[in-house]
mmCIF file of C-alpha atoms in Angstrom:
data_model
loop_
_atom_site.group_PDB
_atom_site.id
_atom_site.type_symbol
_atom_site.label_atom_id
_atom_site.label_comp_id
_atom_site.label_asym_id
_atom_site.label_seq_id
_atom_site.Cartn_x
_atom_site.Cartn_y
_atom_site.Cartn_z
ATOM 1 C CA UNK A 1214 0.000 0.000 0.000
ATOM 2 C CA UNK A 1215 1.268 3.472 -0.859
ATOM 3 C CA UNK A 1216 2.323 5.917 1.833
ATOM 4 C CA UNK A 1217 0.036 8.756 2.925
ATOM 5 C CA UNK A 1218 2.351 11.298 1.248
ATOM 6 C CA UNK A 1219 1.922 9.485 -2.083
ATOM 7 C CA UNK A 1220 -1.867 9.645 -1.808
ATOM 8 C CA UNK A 1221 -1.657 13.350 -0.990
ATOM 9 C CA UNK A 1222 0.527 13.952 -4.061
ATOM 10 C CA UNK A 1223 -1.856 11.885 -6.191
ATOM 11 C CA UNK A 1224 -4.767 14.044 -4.984
ATOM 12 C CA UNK A 1225 -2.818 17.191 -5.982
ATOM 13 C CA UNK A 1226 -2.013 15.763 -9.418
ATOM 14 C CA UNK A 1227 -5.618 14.702 -10.029
ATOM 15 C CA UNK A 1228 -6.768 18.177 -9.051
ATOM 16 C CA UNK A 1229 -4.304 19.647 -11.559
ATOM 17 C CA UNK A 1230 -5.850 17.505 -14.314
ATOM 18 C CA UNK A 1231 -8.450 20.277 -14.413
ATOM 19 C CA UNK A 1232 -5.962 22.251 -16.550
ATOM 20 C CA UNK A 1233 -5.968 19.435 -19.114
ATOM 21 C CA UNK A 1234 -9.773 19.377 -19.139
ATOM 22 C CA UNK A 1235 -9.908 23.162 -19.556
ATOM 23 C CA UNK A 1236 -7.504 22.940 -22.506
ATOM 24 C CA UNK A 1237 -9.691 20.257 -24.080
ATOM 25 C CA UNK A 1238 -12.700 22.507 -23.487
ATOM 26 C CA UNK A 1239 -11.040 25.367 -25.397
ATOM 27 C CA UNK A 1240 -11.042 23.365 -28.626
ATOM 28 C CA UNK A 1241 -14.826 22.874 -28.607
ATOM 29 C CA UNK A 1242 -16.826 24.709 -31.263
ATOM 30 C CA UNK A 1243 -18.401 27.923 -29.986
ATOM 31 C CA UNK A 1244 -21.932 26.501 -29.970
ATOM 32 C CA UNK A 1245 -20.932 23.229 -28.265
ATOM 33 C CA UNK A 1246 -20.309 23.523 -24.527
ATOM 34 C CA UNK A 1247 -18.551 20.863 -22.471
ATOM 35 C CA UNK A 1248 -21.991 19.740 -21.240
ATOM 36 C CA UNK A 1249 -23.236 19.376 -24.807
ATOM 37 C CA UNK A 1250 -20.114 17.437 -25.732
ATOM 38 C CA UNK A 1251 -20.709 15.106 -22.766
ATOM 39 C CA UNK A 1252 -24.286 14.438 -23.904
ATOM 40 C CA UNK A 1253 -23.122 13.726 -27.459
ATOM 41 C CA UNK A 1254 -20.400 11.397 -26.165
ATOM 42 C CA UNK A 1255 -22.785 9.444 -23.929
ATOM 43 C CA UNK A 1256 -25.362 9.028 -26.679
ATOM 44 C CA UNK A 1257 -22.585 8.011 -29.064
ATOM 45 C CA UNK A 1258 -21.297 5.420 -26.596
ATOM 46 C CA UNK A 1259 -24.601 4.057 -25.265
ATOM 47 C CA UNK A 1260 -27.025 4.708 -28.128
ATOM 48 C CA UNK A 1261 -30.610 5.916 -27.899
ATOM 49 C CA UNK A 1262 -31.905 6.354 -24.375
ATOM 50 C CA UNK A 1263 -34.545 7.928 -22.209
ATOM 51 C CA UNK A 1264 -33.868 11.378 -20.877
ATOM 52 C CA UNK A 1265 -34.004 9.970 -17.326
ATOM 53 C CA UNK A 1266 -31.213 7.496 -18.163
ATOM 54 C CA UNK A 1267 -29.076 10.277 -19.615
ATOM 55 C CA UNK A 1268 -29.701 12.389 -16.528
ATOM 56 C CA UNK A 1269 -28.483 9.521 -14.367
ATOM 57 C CA UNK A 1270 -25.372 8.974 -16.494
ATOM 58 C CA UNK A 1271 -24.555 12.679 -16.325
ATOM 59 C CA UNK A 1272 -25.283 12.713 -12.582
ATOM 60 C CA UNK A 1273 -27.319 15.905 -12.963
ATOM 61 C CA UNK A 1274 -30.889 16.959 -12.317
ATOM 62 C CA UNK A 1275 -33.476 16.195 -14.978
ATOM 63 C CA UNK A 1276 -33.973 19.935 -15.619
ATOM 64 C CA UNK A 1277 -30.290 20.277 -16.578
ATOM 65 C CA UNK A 1278 -30.563 17.299 -18.921
ATOM 66 C CA UNK A 1279 -33.709 18.764 -20.457
ATOM 67 C CA UNK A 1280 -31.953 22.079 -21.174
ATOM 68 C CA UNK A 1281 -28.967 20.256 -22.695
ATOM 69 C CA UNK A 1282 -31.255 18.152 -24.886
ATOM 70 C CA UNK A 1283 -33.132 21.271 -26.029
ATOM 71 C CA UNK A 1284 -29.832 22.990 -26.908
ATOM 72 C CA UNK A 1285 -28.673 19.990 -28.940
ATOM 73 C CA UNK A 1286 -32.072 19.627 -30.639
ATOM 74 C CA UNK A 1287 -32.001 23.322 -31.655
ATOM 75 C CA UNK A 1288 -28.706 22.671 -33.440
ATOM 76 C CA UNK A 1289 -30.060 19.572 -35.160
ATOM 77 C CA UNK A 1290 -27.657 17.225 -33.347
ATOM 78 C CA UNK A 1291 -30.322 15.369 -31.376
ATOM 79 C CA UNK A 1292 -33.927 14.362 -31.803
ATOM 80 C CA UNK A 1293 -36.417 13.714 -29.035
ATOM 81 C CA UNK A 1294 -39.277 11.345 -29.684
ATOM 82 C CA UNK A 1295 -41.986 9.873 -27.441
ATOM 83 C CA UNK A 1296 -41.051 6.613 -25.768
ATOM 84 C CA UNK A 1297 -43.415 3.935 -27.158
ATOM 85 C CA UNK A 1298 -43.443 2.224 -23.755
ATOM 86 C CA UNK A 1299 -44.250 5.421 -21.826
ATOM 87 C CA UNK A 1300 -45.617 8.392 -23.775
ATOM 88 C CA UNK A 1301 -44.611 10.765 -20.945
ATOM 89 C CA UNK A 1302 -40.930 9.957 -21.504
ATOM 90 C CA UNK A 1303 -38.711 10.991 -24.380
ATOM 91 C CA UNK A 1304 -36.149 8.915 -26.235
ATOM 92 C CA UNK A 1305 -33.037 10.845 -27.225
ATOM 93 C CA UNK A 1306 -31.258 9.911 -30.430
ATOM 94 C CA UNK A 1307 -28.287 11.413 -32.273
ATOM 95 C CA UNK A 1308 -29.088 12.707 -35.733
ATOM 96 C CA UNK A 1309 -26.632 12.330 -38.628
ATOM 97 C CA UNK A 1310 -25.500 15.903 -37.854
ATOM 98 C CA UNK A 1311 -25.015 14.851 -34.213
ATOM 99 C CA UNK A 1312 -22.870 11.902 -35.265
ATOM 100 C CA UNK A 1313 -20.838 14.259 -37.475
ATOM 101 C CA UNK A 1314 -20.347 16.708 -34.566
ATOM 102 C CA UNK A 1315 -19.304 13.837 -32.291
ATOM 103 C CA UNK A 1316 -16.739 12.716 -34.886
ATOM 104 C CA UNK A 1317 -15.457 16.306 -35.122
ATOM 105 C CA UNK A 1318 -15.135 16.552 -31.331
ATOM 106 C CA UNK A 1319 -13.270 13.248 -31.234
ATOM 107 C CA UNK A 1320 -10.902 14.400 -33.991
ATOM 108 C CA UNK A 1321 -10.196 17.710 -32.226
ATOM 109 C CA UNK A 1322 -9.512 15.968 -28.898
ATOM 110 C CA UNK A 1323 -7.225 13.387 -30.496
ATOM 111 C CA UNK A 1324 -5.339 16.120 -32.383
ATOM 112 C CA UNK A 1325 -4.766 18.152 -29.207
ATOM 113 C CA UNK A 1326 -3.615 15.104 -27.261
ATOM 114 C CA UNK A 1327 -1.295 14.081 -30.102
ATOM 115 C CA UNK A 1328 0.183 17.594 -30.119
ATOM 116 C CA UNK A 1329 0.656 17.814 -26.352
ATOM 117 C CA UNK A 1330 1.870 14.231 -25.905
ATOM 118 C CA UNK A 1331 3.999 14.146 -29.049
ATOM 119 C CA UNK A 1332 7.157 13.438 -27.058
ATOM 120 C CA UNK A 1333 5.556 10.474 -25.260
ATOM 121 C CA UNK A 1334 6.163 6.947 -26.487
ATOM 122 C CA UNK A 1335 3.288 4.689 -27.486
ATOM 123 C CA UNK A 1336 4.087 2.591 -24.416
ATOM 124 C CA UNK A 1337 3.787 5.638 -22.123
ATOM 125 C CA UNK A 1338 0.433 6.643 -23.628
ATOM 126 C CA UNK A 1339 -0.746 3.032 -23.293
ATOM 127 C CA UNK A 1340 0.422 2.928 -19.679
ATOM 128 C CA UNK A 1341 -1.467 6.146 -18.893
ATOM 129 C CA UNK A 1342 -4.625 4.755 -20.507
ATOM 130 C CA UNK A 1343 -4.314 1.544 -18.507
ATOM 131 C CA UNK A 1344 -3.712 3.330 -15.219
ATOM 132 C CA UNK A 1345 -6.567 5.798 -15.727
ATOM 133 C CA UNK A 1346 -8.881 2.914 -16.627
ATOM 134 C CA UNK A 1347 -7.823 1.088 -13.477
ATOM 135 C CA UNK A 1348 -8.328 4.247 -11.389
ATOM 136 C CA UNK A 1349 -11.880 4.661 -12.719
ATOM 137 C CA UNK A 1350 -12.596 0.982 -12.035
ATOM 138 C CA UNK A 1351 -11.333 1.359 -8.453
ATOM 139 C CA UNK A 1352 -13.830 4.156 -7.898
ATOM 140 C CA UNK A 1353 -16.706 2.232 -9.474
ATOM 141 C CA UNK A 1354 -19.796 4.054 -10.643
ATOM 142 C CA UNK A 1355 -19.457 7.323 -8.771
ATOM 143 C CA UNK A 1356 -22.787 8.551 -10.100
ATOM 144 C CA UNK A 1357 -24.946 6.196 -8.092
ATOM 145 C CA UNK A 1358 -22.949 5.566 -4.926
ATOM 146 C CA UNK A 1359 -22.218 8.593 -2.817
ATOM 147 C CA UNK A 1360 -18.853 8.184 -1.134
ATOM 148 C CA UNK A 1361 -18.732 9.545 2.323
ATOM 149 C CA UNK A 1362 -16.002 8.977 4.848
ATOM 150 C CA UNK A 1363 -17.020 6.485 7.514
ATOM 151 C CA UNK A 1364 -18.497 8.089 10.615
ATOM 152 C CA UNK A 1365 -16.150 8.406 13.575
ATOM 153 C CA UNK A 1366 -16.397 5.524 16.010
ATOM 154 C CA UNK A 1367 -18.988 5.991 18.710
ATOM 155 C CA UNK A 1368 -17.560 6.718 22.141
ATOM 156 C CA UNK A 1369 -17.655 3.727 24.478
ATOM 157 C CA UNK A 1370 -20.801 3.616 26.617
ATOM 158 C CA UNK A 1371 -20.422 5.059 30.074
ATOM 159 C CA UNK A 1372 -21.327 2.357 32.581
ATOM 160 C CA UNK A 1373 -24.023 3.365 35.028
ATOM 161 C CA UNK A 1374 -23.115 3.098 38.644
ATOM 162 C CA UNK A 1375 -24.560 0.111 40.441
ATOM 163 C CA UNK A 1376 -27.728 0.761 42.436
ATOM 164 C CA UNK A 1377 -27.254 -0.065 46.096
ATOM 165 C CA UNK A 1378 -29.467 -2.873 47.374
ATOM 166 C CA UNK A 1379 -31.158 -0.541 49.844
ATOM 167 C CA UNK A 1380 -32.439 1.649 46.967
ATOM 168 C CA UNK A 1381 -33.715 -1.161 44.718
ATOM 169 C CA UNK A 1382 -37.440 -1.537 44.369
ATOM 170 C CA UNK A 1383 -39.049 -4.918 44.385
ATOM 171 C CA UNK A 1384 -41.377 -5.711 41.519
ATOM 172 C CA UNK A 1385 -44.071 -8.270 41.534
ATOM 173 C CA UNK A 1386 -44.976 -10.122 38.363
ATOM 174 C CA UNK A 1387 -48.361 -11.450 37.570
ATOM 175 C CA UNK A 1388 -48.574 -14.981 36.159
ATOM 176 C CA UNK A 1389 -49.145 -13.572 32.638
ATOM 177 C CA UNK A 1390 -45.922 -11.532 32.816
ATOM 178 C CA UNK A 1391 -43.865 -14.455 34.106
ATOM 179 C CA UNK A 1392 -44.249 -16.497 30.872
#
C-alpha cells in the first residue's frame, strides 16, 4: 500500500488535471459547450436512451438534462421522440449531424492530445490509458454511490453506577408476565 504522502501527491495531481480538461474545453466549437459534448459522447457510446437514463449517467438533475437536450435539438444534433413504452418519456437519439459533430469533437480531442503528448512513447500513452482505466474501475460508478467517509467511532458507553441494594425496588410479576 502506498504511503500517505503518495496519496496526498496523487490528490494534488488529479486536481491539476483540471488544466488538461480546460484545454480540451477550449477546442470545442463555440456553440458546443462541455456539457453538450458530454451528452453527445454518452449518446454516441450508449445509443438511444430515455432522458431519465441520460440524466443519471450525467449525474445531474433532470432539468439540466432537459436544457442540454433542447440545446442539442435546436442545433439539429439530437432528436427527441416519445417513448413507445411510456408516452410521458422521451427517447433521445443522435441525428446524422449529431454523429458528425461527435466525430469532429473526437478528432479535435485526439489532435490536441497528439500535439501535447507528441514526445511520449506509445508505451507511455498506453500505460497512462491503462492506469486511468484502473483508477476509474477502483472508484466504481461514482454517479450512483455517494462516497462519504465512515463516521467516527462511537464513544464507548459510560457504565451506570450500580444501584445499592437498599435503593432497589421490588417488583411483583403477575402470572401472565412471568411467561
